[in-house]
PDB file of C-alpha atoms and ligand atoms in Angstrom:
ATOM      1  CA  MET A   1      41.873 -10.409 -55.736  1.00 43.00           C
ATOM      2  CA  ILE A   2      39.193 -11.530 -55.528  1.00 45.00           C
ATOM      3  CA  GLY A   3      37.469 -13.332 -58.678  1.00 44.00           C
ATOM      4  CA  GLU A   4      33.448 -13.633 -59.095  1.00 48.00           C
ATOM      5  CA  PHE A   5      33.721 -17.805 -58.370  1.00 48.00           C
ATOM      6  CA  ASP A   6      35.539 -17.022 -55.746  1.00 47.00           C
ATOM      7  CA  ARG A   7      33.871 -14.101 -54.040  1.00 46.00           C
ATOM      8  CA  ALA A   8      30.158 -16.507 -54.742  1.00 45.00           C
ATOM      9  CA  THR A   9      31.619 -19.949 -52.779  1.00 50.00           C
ATOM     10  CA  THR A  10      32.626 -17.529 -50.077  1.00 49.00           C
ATOM     11  CA  GLU A  11      29.274 -15.970 -49.791  1.00 52.00           C
ATOM     12  CA  SER A  12      27.331 -19.609 -50.224  1.00 54.00           C
ATOM     13  CA  GLY A  13      29.330 -20.842 -47.267  1.00 62.00           C
ATOM     14  CA  THR A  14      29.015 -17.734 -45.576  1.00 92.00           C
ATOM     15  CA  ARG A  15      25.392 -18.613 -45.652  1.00 95.00           C
ATOM     16  CA  THR A  16      26.207 -22.097 -44.886  1.00 96.00           C
ATOM     17  CA  GLY A  17      27.051 -21.321 -41.975  1.00 96.00           C
ATOM     18  CA  GLU A  18      24.615 -19.078 -41.113  1.00 96.00           C
ATOM     19  CA  LEU A  19      21.723 -21.253 -41.386  1.00 97.00           C
ATOM     20  CA  SER A  20      23.680 -24.296 -40.478  1.00 97.00           C
ATOM     21  CA  THR A  21      24.610 -22.064 -36.431  1.00 97.00           C
ATOM     22  CA  ALA A  22      20.600 -21.117 -36.675  1.00 97.00           C
ATOM     23  CA  LEU A  23      19.504 -24.491 -37.567  1.00 98.00           C
ATOM     24  CA  ALA A  24      21.668 -26.513 -34.977  1.00 97.00           C
ATOM     25  CA  GLY A  25      20.515 -23.783 -32.452  1.00 97.00           C
ATOM     26  CA  LEU A  26      16.533 -23.849 -33.187  1.00 98.00           C
ATOM     27  CA  LEU A  27      16.488 -27.344 -32.824  1.00 98.00           C
ATOM     28  CA  GLY A  28      17.977 -27.077 -29.564  1.00 98.00           C
ATOM     29  CA  ARG A  29      15.384 -25.094 -28.498  1.00 98.00           C
ATOM     30  CA  ILE A  30      12.636 -26.878 -30.020  1.00 98.00           C
ATOM     31  CA  ASP A  31      14.474 -29.524 -27.734  1.00 98.00           C
ATOM     32  CA  ALA A  32      14.309 -28.369 -24.504  1.00 98.00           C
ATOM     33  CA  ALA A  33      11.085 -26.622 -24.803  1.00 98.00           C
ATOM     34  CA  CYS A  34      10.075 -30.263 -24.861  1.00 98.00           C
ATOM     35  CA  ARG A  35      11.864 -31.212 -22.365  1.00 98.00           C
ATOM     36  CA  ALA A  36      10.382 -28.679 -19.937  1.00 98.00           C
ATOM     37  CA  ALA A  37       6.696 -30.003 -21.010  1.00 98.00           C
ATOM     38  CA  GLY A  38       7.796 -33.013 -21.078  1.00 98.00           C
ATOM     39  CA  ARG A  39       7.250 -34.693 -24.347  1.00 98.00           C
ATOM     40  CA  ASP A  40       9.466 -36.598 -26.748  1.00 98.00           C
ATOM     41  CA  PRO A  41      11.174 -34.210 -28.770  1.00 96.00           C
ATOM     42  CA  ALA A  42      10.446 -37.002 -31.429  1.00 97.00           C
ATOM     43  CA  GLN A  43       6.630 -35.505 -31.524  1.00 97.00           C
ATOM     44  CA  VAL A  44       7.163 -31.968 -32.538  1.00 98.00           C
ATOM     45  CA  ARG A  45       8.277 -31.049 -35.953  1.00 97.00           C
ATOM     46  CA  LEU A  46      10.032 -27.661 -37.288  1.00 98.00           C
ATOM     47  CA  LEU A  47       9.023 -26.042 -40.310  1.00 98.00           C
ATOM     48  CA  PRO A  48      11.047 -24.005 -41.958  1.00 98.00           C
ATOM     49  CA  VAL A  49       9.124 -21.303 -43.241  1.00 98.00           C
ATOM     50  CA  THR A  50      11.162 -19.593 -46.021  1.00 98.00           C
ATOM     51  CA  LYS A  51       8.924 -17.041 -47.842  1.00 97.00           C
ATOM     52  CA  PHE A  52      10.860 -13.832 -49.138  1.00 97.00           C
ATOM     53  CA  PHE A  53      14.267 -15.935 -49.207  1.00 97.00           C
ATOM     54  CA  PRO A  54      15.364 -17.690 -52.288  1.00 96.00           C
ATOM     55  CA  ALA A  55      15.644 -20.886 -53.842  1.00 97.00           C
ATOM     56  CA  SER A  56      19.372 -21.394 -52.863  1.00 96.00           C
ATOM     57  CA  ASP A  57      18.561 -20.909 -49.748  1.00 97.00           C
ATOM     58  CA  VAL A  58      15.815 -23.669 -49.448  1.00 98.00           C
ATOM     59  CA  ALA A  59      18.371 -25.812 -51.445  1.00 97.00           C
ATOM     60  CA  ILE A  60      21.185 -25.405 -48.197  1.00 97.00           C
ATOM     61  CA  LEU A  61      19.184 -26.266 -46.204  1.00 98.00           C
ATOM     62  CA  HIS A  62      17.718 -29.255 -47.842  1.00 98.00           C
ATOM     63  CA  GLY A  63      21.628 -30.034 -47.939  1.00 97.00           C
ATOM     64  CA  LEU A  64      21.964 -30.276 -44.036  1.00 97.00           C
ATOM     65  CA  GLY A  65      18.888 -32.715 -43.881  1.00 97.00           C
ATOM     66  CA  ARG A  66      15.538 -30.561 -44.079  1.00 98.00           C
ATOM     67  CA  ARG A  67      12.990 -31.801 -46.108  1.00 98.00           C
ATOM     68  CA  GLU A  68       9.486 -29.587 -45.536  1.00 98.00           C
ATOM     69  CA  PHE A  69       9.578 -25.832 -46.085  1.00 98.00           C
ATOM     70  CA  GLY A  70       6.546 -23.572 -45.537  1.00 98.00           C
ATOM     71  CA  GLU A  71       5.912 -21.101 -47.499  1.00 98.00           C
ATOM     72  CA  SER A  72       2.883 -18.380 -47.385  1.00 96.00           C
ATOM     73  CA  ARG A  73       2.493 -16.381 -50.919  1.00 96.00           C
ATOM     74  CA  GLU A  74       1.180 -18.239 -54.039  1.00 96.00           C
ATOM     75  CA  GLN A  75       3.537 -17.084 -56.430  1.00 96.00           C
ATOM     76  CA  GLU A  76       6.537 -17.200 -54.720  1.00 97.00           C
ATOM     77  CA  ALA A  77       6.212 -20.995 -53.574  1.00 97.00           C
ATOM     78  CA  THR A  78       4.550 -21.886 -57.337  1.00 96.00           C
ATOM     79  CA  ALA A  79       8.264 -20.368 -58.579  1.00 96.00           C
ATOM     80  CA  LYS A  80      10.095 -21.916 -55.761  1.00 97.00           C
ATOM     81  CA  ALA A  81       8.332 -25.431 -56.753  1.00 96.00           C
ATOM     82  CA  ALA A  82       9.425 -24.743 -60.229  1.00 96.00           C
ATOM     83  CA  GLU A  83      13.271 -24.066 -59.475  1.00 97.00           C
ATOM     84  CA  LEU A  84      13.271 -26.582 -57.101  1.00 97.00           C
ATOM     85  CA  ALA A  85      11.619 -29.716 -58.921  1.00 95.00           C
ATOM     86  CA  ASP A  86      15.435 -31.715 -58.862  1.00 95.00           C
ATOM     87  CA  LEU A  87      15.974 -32.046 -55.294  1.00 97.00           C
ATOM     88  CA  PRO A  88      14.842 -35.343 -54.259  1.00 96.00           C
ATOM     89  CA  GLY A  89      11.795 -35.905 -51.690  1.00 97.00           C
ATOM     90  CA  VAL A  90      11.422 -31.865 -51.040  1.00 97.00           C
ATOM     91  CA  GLU A  91       7.589 -31.341 -49.377  1.00 98.00           C
ATOM     92  CA  TRP A  92       6.242 -28.057 -49.609  1.00 98.00           C
ATOM     93  CA  HIS A  93       4.048 -26.615 -46.617  1.00 98.00           C
ATOM     94  CA  MET A  94       1.307 -23.347 -47.575  1.00 98.00           C
ATOM     95  CA  ILE A  95       1.227 -21.671 -44.862  1.00 98.00           C
ATOM     96  CA  GLY A  96      -0.523 -18.255 -45.673  1.00 96.00           C
ATOM     97  CA  ARG A  97      -3.938 -17.149 -46.443  1.00 94.00           C
ATOM     98  CA  LEU A  98      -5.546 -18.499 -49.453  1.00 96.00           C
ATOM     99  CA  GLN A  99      -7.751 -17.408 -51.811  1.00 95.00           C
ATOM    100  CA  ARG A 100      -9.847 -19.597 -53.564  1.00 96.00           C
ATOM    101  CA  ASN A 101      -8.760 -18.668 -56.977  1.00 97.00           C
ATOM    102  CA  LYS A 102      -4.900 -19.740 -56.306  1.00 97.00           C
ATOM    103  CA  ALA A 103      -6.845 -23.275 -55.540  1.00 98.00           C
ATOM    104  CA  LYS A 104      -5.613 -24.938 -58.620  1.00 97.00           C
ATOM    105  CA  ALA A 105      -2.030 -23.830 -58.764  1.00 97.00           C
ATOM    106  CA  VAL A 106      -1.510 -24.537 -54.497  1.00 98.00           C
ATOM    107  CA  ALA A 107      -2.729 -28.600 -55.462  1.00 98.00           C
ATOM    108  CA  ARG A 108       0.117 -29.092 -58.100  1.00 97.00           C
ATOM    109  CA  TRP A 109       2.796 -28.977 -55.900  1.00 97.00           C
ATOM    110  CA  ALA A 110       1.407 -28.246 -52.292  1.00 98.00           C
ATOM    111  CA  HIS A 111       2.088 -31.377 -49.894  1.00 98.00           C
ATOM    112  CA  THR A 112      -0.087 -30.360 -47.026  1.00 98.00           C
ATOM    113  CA  VAL A 113      -1.886 -26.517 -46.713  1.00 98.00           C
ATOM    114  CA  HIS A 114      -2.399 -24.988 -43.398  1.00 98.00           C
ATOM    115  CA  SER A 115      -4.610 -22.496 -44.246  1.00 98.00           C
ATOM    116  CA  VAL A 116      -8.005 -23.883 -45.110  1.00 98.00           C
ATOM    117  CA  ASP A 117     -11.027 -21.513 -43.633  1.00 97.00           C
ATOM    118  CA  SER A 118     -14.382 -22.125 -45.445  1.00 97.00           C
ATOM    119  CA  ALA A 119     -15.931 -25.117 -46.788  1.00 98.00           C
ATOM    120  CA  ARG A 120     -15.494 -23.241 -50.265  1.00 98.00           C
ATOM    121  CA  LEU A 121     -11.829 -23.492 -50.104  1.00 98.00           C
ATOM    122  CA  ALA A 122     -11.821 -26.980 -49.421  1.00 98.00           C
ATOM    123  CA  THR A 123     -14.384 -28.193 -52.683  1.00 98.00           C
ATOM    124  CA  ALA A 124     -11.650 -25.885 -54.731  1.00 98.00           C
ATOM    125  CA  LEU A 125      -8.444 -27.229 -53.441  1.00 98.00           C
ATOM    126  CA  ASP A 126     -10.306 -30.798 -53.615  1.00 98.00           C
ATOM    127  CA  ALA A 127     -11.000 -30.147 -57.047  1.00 98.00           C
ATOM    128  CA  GLY A 128      -7.528 -28.666 -58.332  1.00 98.00           C
ATOM    129  CA  VAL A 129      -6.169 -32.002 -56.646  1.00 98.00           C
ATOM    130  CA  ARG A 130      -8.557 -34.122 -58.665  1.00 98.00           C
ATOM    131  CA  ALA A 131      -7.325 -31.997 -61.796  1.00 98.00           C
ATOM    132  CA  ALA A 132      -3.836 -31.892 -60.861  1.00 98.00           C
ATOM    133  CA  ARG A 133      -3.818 -35.923 -60.589  1.00 98.00           C
ATOM    134  CA  GLU A 134      -5.499 -36.211 -63.499  1.00 97.00           C
ATOM    135  CA  ALA A 135      -2.982 -34.335 -65.193  1.00 97.00           C
ATOM    136  CA  ASP A 136       0.222 -36.334 -63.910  1.00 96.00           C
ATOM    137  CA  VAL A 137       1.085 -33.917 -61.663  1.00 94.00           C
ATOM    138  CA  ARG A 138       0.292 -35.196 -58.666  1.00 95.00           C
ATOM    139  CA  ARG A 139      -0.681 -38.640 -56.482  1.00 93.00           C
ATOM    140  CA  GLY A 140      -1.613 -38.379 -53.621  1.00 94.00           C
ATOM    141  CA  PRO A 141      -4.581 -36.355 -51.497  1.00 98.00           C
ATOM    142  CA  LEU A 142      -3.971 -32.824 -50.210  1.00 98.00           C
ATOM    143  CA  ARG A 143      -3.135 -33.220 -46.503  1.00 98.00           C
ATOM    144  CA  VAL A 144      -5.058 -30.186 -44.988  1.00 98.00           C
ATOM    145  CA  LEU A 145      -5.398 -28.352 -42.078  1.00 98.00           C
ATOM    146  CA  LEU A 146      -7.902 -26.267 -41.001  1.00 98.00           C
ATOM    147  CA  GLN A 147      -6.980 -22.549 -39.207  1.00 98.00           C
ATOM    148  CA  VAL A 148      -8.947 -21.846 -35.771  1.00 97.00           C
ATOM    149  CA  GLY A 149      -9.301 -18.061 -36.127  1.00 95.00           C
ATOM    150  CA  LEU A 150      -7.763 -16.933 -32.224  1.00 93.00           C
ATOM    151  CA  ASP A 151      -9.191 -14.063 -32.742  1.00 86.00           C
ATOM    152  CA  ARG A 152     -12.080 -12.579 -32.068  1.00 75.00           C
ATOM    153  CA  ASP A 153     -11.657  -9.711 -35.232  1.00 71.00           C
ATOM    154  CA  PRO A 154     -13.375 -12.661 -37.917  1.00 65.00           C
ATOM    155  CA  GLY A 155     -10.984 -10.320 -40.471  1.00 67.00           C
ATOM    156  CA  ARG A 156      -7.735 -12.543 -39.693  1.00 70.00           C
ATOM    157  CA  GLY A 157      -8.052 -15.600 -41.078  1.00 83.00           C
ATOM    158  CA  GLY A 158      -9.719 -19.020 -39.628  1.00 95.00           C
ATOM    159  CA  ILE A 159     -12.520 -20.499 -38.880  1.00 96.00           C
ATOM    160  CA  ALA A 160     -14.759 -18.816 -36.091  1.00 95.00           C
ATOM    161  CA  PRO A 161     -14.604 -21.852 -33.312  1.00 95.00           C
ATOM    162  CA  ASP A 162     -18.087 -22.256 -33.633  1.00 95.00           C
ATOM    163  CA  ASP A 163     -17.964 -23.088 -37.485  1.00 96.00           C
ATOM    164  CA  LEU A 164     -15.106 -25.589 -36.681  1.00 98.00           C
ATOM    165  CA  PRO A 165     -16.977 -28.911 -36.509  1.00 98.00           C
ATOM    166  CA  ALA A 166     -18.990 -28.333 -39.556  1.00 98.00           C
ATOM    167  CA  LEU A 167     -16.129 -27.705 -41.567  1.00 98.00           C
ATOM    168  CA  ALA A 168     -13.923 -29.890 -40.190  1.00 98.00           C
ATOM    169  CA  ASP A 169     -16.923 -32.504 -41.540  1.00 98.00           C
ATOM    170  CA  HIS A 170     -17.379 -30.934 -45.050  1.00 98.00           C
ATOM    171  CA  VAL A 171     -13.400 -31.738 -45.544  1.00 98.00           C
ATOM    172  CA  ALA A 172     -13.352 -35.428 -44.180  1.00 98.00           C
ATOM    173  CA  GLY A 173     -16.178 -36.053 -46.573  1.00 98.00           C
ATOM    174  CA  LEU A 174     -13.901 -34.577 -49.483  1.00 98.00           C
ATOM    175  CA  GLU A 175     -12.190 -37.280 -51.562  1.00 98.00           C
ATOM    176  CA  ASN A 176      -8.752 -35.622 -52.685  1.00 98.00           C
ATOM    177  CA  LEU A 177      -7.836 -33.946 -48.987  1.00 98.00           C
ATOM    178  CA  GLN A 178      -6.675 -35.462 -45.844  1.00 98.00           C
ATOM    179  CA  LEU A 179      -8.175 -34.287 -42.994  1.00 98.00           C
ATOM    180  CA  ALA A 180      -4.914 -33.649 -40.820  1.00 98.00           C
ATOM    181  CA  GLY A 181      -5.220 -31.501 -37.664  1.00 98.00           C
ATOM    182  CA  LEU A 182      -5.851 -27.710 -37.047  1.00 98.00           C
ATOM    183  CA  MET A 183      -3.810 -25.028 -36.713  1.00 98.00           C
ATOM    184  CA  ALA A 184      -3.650 -21.503 -35.790  1.00 97.00           C
ATOM    185  CA  ILE A 185      -1.772 -17.672 -34.648  1.00 96.00           C
ATOM    186  CA  PRO A 186      -2.509 -16.057 -31.786  1.00 95.00           C
ATOM    187  CA  PRO A 187      -4.128 -13.145 -31.872  1.00 92.00           C
ATOM    188  CA  LEU A 188      -1.292 -10.195 -31.864  1.00 89.00           C
ATOM    189  CA  ASP A 189      -0.254  -9.231 -28.596  1.00 89.00           C
ATOM    190  CA  SER A 190      -2.183 -11.856 -26.932  1.00 93.00           C
ATOM    191  CA  ASP A 191      -1.114 -14.219 -24.280  1.00 96.00           C
ATOM    192  CA  PRO A 192       0.212 -16.779 -26.574  1.00 96.00           C
ATOM    193  CA  ASP A 193       0.289 -19.667 -23.443  1.00 97.00           C
ATOM    194  CA  ALA A 194      -3.676 -18.597 -23.207  1.00 97.00           C
ATOM    195  CA  GLU A 195      -4.508 -18.816 -26.573  1.00 97.00           C
ATOM    196  CA  PHE A 196      -2.786 -22.316 -27.254  1.00 98.00           C
ATOM    197  CA  ALA A 197      -4.780 -23.536 -23.940  1.00 98.00           C
ATOM    198  CA  ARG A 198      -8.039 -22.477 -25.564  1.00 97.00           C
ATOM    199  CA  LEU A 199      -6.738 -24.436 -28.992  1.00 98.00           C
ATOM    200  CA  ALA A 200      -5.820 -27.834 -27.088  1.00 98.00           C
ATOM    201  CA  GLU A 201      -9.395 -27.257 -26.389  1.00 98.00           C
ATOM    202  CA  MET A 202     -11.295 -26.972 -29.345  1.00 98.00           C
ATOM    203  CA  ARG A 203      -8.047 -30.095 -30.709  1.00 98.00           C
ATOM    204  CA  THR A 204      -9.965 -32.476 -27.972  1.00 98.00           C
ATOM    205  CA  ARG A 205     -13.018 -31.879 -28.962  1.00 98.00           C
ATOM    206  CA  PHE A 206     -11.583 -31.730 -32.561  1.00 98.00           C
ATOM    207  CA  LEU A 207     -10.428 -34.820 -31.979  1.00 98.00           C
ATOM    208  CA  ALA A 208     -13.299 -37.236 -30.321  1.00 98.00           C
ATOM    209  CA  GLN A 209     -14.743 -36.355 -33.636  1.00 98.00           C
ATOM    210  CA  HIS A 210     -11.868 -36.879 -35.893  1.00 98.00           C
ATOM    211  CA  PRO A 211      -9.639 -39.174 -33.950  1.00 98.00           C
ATOM    212  CA  THR A 212      -6.767 -39.412 -36.697  1.00 97.00           C
ATOM    213  CA  GLY A 213      -6.575 -35.315 -37.272  1.00 98.00           C
ATOM    214  CA  THR A 214      -3.486 -35.570 -34.716  1.00 98.00           C
ATOM    215  CA  GLU A 215      -1.583 -32.989 -35.901  1.00 98.00           C
ATOM    216  CA  LEU A 216      -1.510 -29.360 -34.563  1.00 98.00           C
ATOM    217  CA  SER A 217       0.363 -26.546 -36.456  1.00 98.00           C
ATOM    218  CA  ALA A 218       0.722 -24.216 -33.811  1.00 98.00           C
ATOM    219  CA  GLY A 219       4.174 -21.825 -32.814  1.00 98.00           C
ATOM    220  CA  MET A 220       6.283 -18.959 -34.753  1.00 98.00           C
ATOM    221  CA  SER A 221      10.316 -17.892 -33.666  1.00 98.00           C
ATOM    222  CA  GLY A 222       8.771 -15.768 -30.802  1.00 97.00           C
ATOM    223  CA  ASP A 223       5.785 -18.197 -29.068  1.00 98.00           C
ATOM    224  CA  LEU A 224       6.982 -22.182 -30.174  1.00 98.00           C
ATOM    225  CA  GLU A 225       7.655 -22.714 -26.340  1.00 98.00           C
ATOM    226  CA  ALA A 226       3.883 -22.115 -25.279  1.00 98.00           C
ATOM    227  CA  ALA A 227       2.879 -24.059 -28.473  1.00 98.00           C
ATOM    228  CA  ILE A 228       5.186 -27.059 -27.656  1.00 98.00           C
ATOM    229  CA  ARG A 229       3.435 -26.984 -23.920  1.00 98.00           C
ATOM    230  CA  HIS A 230       0.006 -26.703 -25.210  1.00 98.00           C
ATOM    231  CA  GLY A 231       0.616 -29.997 -27.878  1.00 98.00           C
ATOM    232  CA  SER A 232       2.333 -28.080 -31.242  1.00 98.00           C
ATOM    233  CA  THR A 233       3.572 -31.269 -33.587  1.00 98.00           C
ATOM    234  CA  CYS A 234       4.763 -28.494 -36.126  1.00 98.00           C
ATOM    235  CA  VAL A 235       6.106 -25.577 -34.983  1.00 98.00           C
ATOM    236  CA  ARG A 236       6.368 -22.366 -38.202  1.00 98.00           C
ATOM    237  CA  VAL A 237       9.869 -20.694 -37.379  1.00 98.00           C
ATOM    238  CA  GLY A 238      10.807 -17.987 -40.127  1.00 98.00           C
ATOM    239  CA  THR A 239      12.675 -15.592 -38.333  1.00 98.00           C
ATOM    240  CA  ALA A 240      15.160 -17.559 -35.696  1.00 98.00           C
ATOM    241  CA  LEU A 241      16.353 -19.773 -38.642  1.00 98.00           C
ATOM    242  CA  MET A 242      16.739 -17.117 -41.330  1.00 97.00           C
ATOM    243  CA  GLY A 243      17.023 -13.856 -40.415  1.00 96.00           C
ATOM    244  CA  ALA A 244      15.249 -10.992 -40.669  1.00 94.00           C
ATOM    245  CA  ARG A 245      12.572 -10.508 -43.700  1.00 89.00           C
ATOM    246  CA  PRO A 246      12.466  -7.557 -45.395  1.00 80.00           C
ATOM    247  CA  ILE A 247      10.106  -5.236 -44.512  1.00 69.00           C
ATOM    248  CA  THR A 248       6.625  -5.548 -46.303  1.00 63.00           C
ATOM    249  CA  SER A 249       2.717  -5.329 -46.537  1.00 48.00           C
ATOM    250  CA  GLY A 250       1.750  -9.223 -47.222  1.00 46.00           C
TER     251      GLY A 250
HETATM  252  C1  LIG B 301       5.882 -15.870 -41.597  1.00 87.47           C
HETATM  253  C2  LIG B 301       4.874 -17.225 -40.814  1.00 87.47           C
HETATM  254  C3  LIG B 301       5.671 -18.248 -39.791  1.00 87.47           C
HETATM  255  C4  LIG B 301       6.978 -17.669 -39.148  1.00 87.47           C
HETATM  256  O1  LIG B 301       6.943 -16.505 -38.715  1.00 87.47           O
HETATM  257  P1  LIG B 301       8.467 -16.219 -38.063  1.00 87.47           P
HETATM  258  O2  LIG B 301       8.057 -15.670 -37.030  1.00 87.47           O
HETATM  259  O3  LIG B 301       9.277 -15.135 -38.528  1.00 87.47           O
HETATM  260  O4  LIG B 301       8.696 -17.587 -37.530  1.00 87.47           O
HETATM  261  C5  LIG B 301       4.915 -18.837 -39.551  1.00 87.47           C
HETATM  262  N1  LIG B 301       3.067 -18.928 -40.006  1.00 87.47           N
HETATM  263  C6  LIG B 301       2.826 -18.594 -40.833  1.00 87.47           C
HETATM  264  C7  LIG B 301       1.072 -18.713 -41.287  1.00 87.47           C
HETATM  265  C8  LIG B 301       3.577 -17.444 -41.286  1.00 87.47           C
HETATM  266  O5  LIG B 301       2.920 -16.736 -41.902  1.00 87.47           O
END
């Protein structure tokens, strides 16, 4: 007979084993991609994407030494950050599309926002961080990455490449934001190598104006090798680490 307690420990033992095996495989894959690209693996960080997975998975990954976690939905992330407030040293990254009316909530818990794609959103985040600092719920500025739209269809998020310089200057002038770099997602059914090559060119021009914005958040489960070839410093990986997400519209 297996009691509730035994079942719970057995299951969590299994999940720990699963995540630990997947993590080792993924770190090996990132390492191999770096070596193939002639890059130092220390220059590419793994950002585990834990959206749709429970806080208990984040706690397991924390036990396996991870400290940064990516989330894409404000409500889910706000709840998880609150539930795990006692885990030491956690840095939450907001990677999904963000509406301006959620900026205030995100500014309370986010270490980095990867998806800033308008001056109005940046201004709202700056105000949110100021309020959070005044309320003593956060200390430092918010790191932000500007999301560049590689898609010709502007509906899918990201600033148009032509508008990137003006947005970068705007963000650089905001007191509570730190312009840390760029982020992009290749369009569906595109050749990631070609898209990341375009992104690398935009990044070169961006760095000439903002030399401290060296972060490049690019690459996911399916295309991280291509992203690493083109200079990614942060790969955002969900499925290849956590397993398949439930099918949703979000
Ligand atoms: C979900 C998500 C990811 C992770 O995608 P996988 O293909 O599961 O690795 C990366 N970036 C963003 C912005 C996401 O929303």
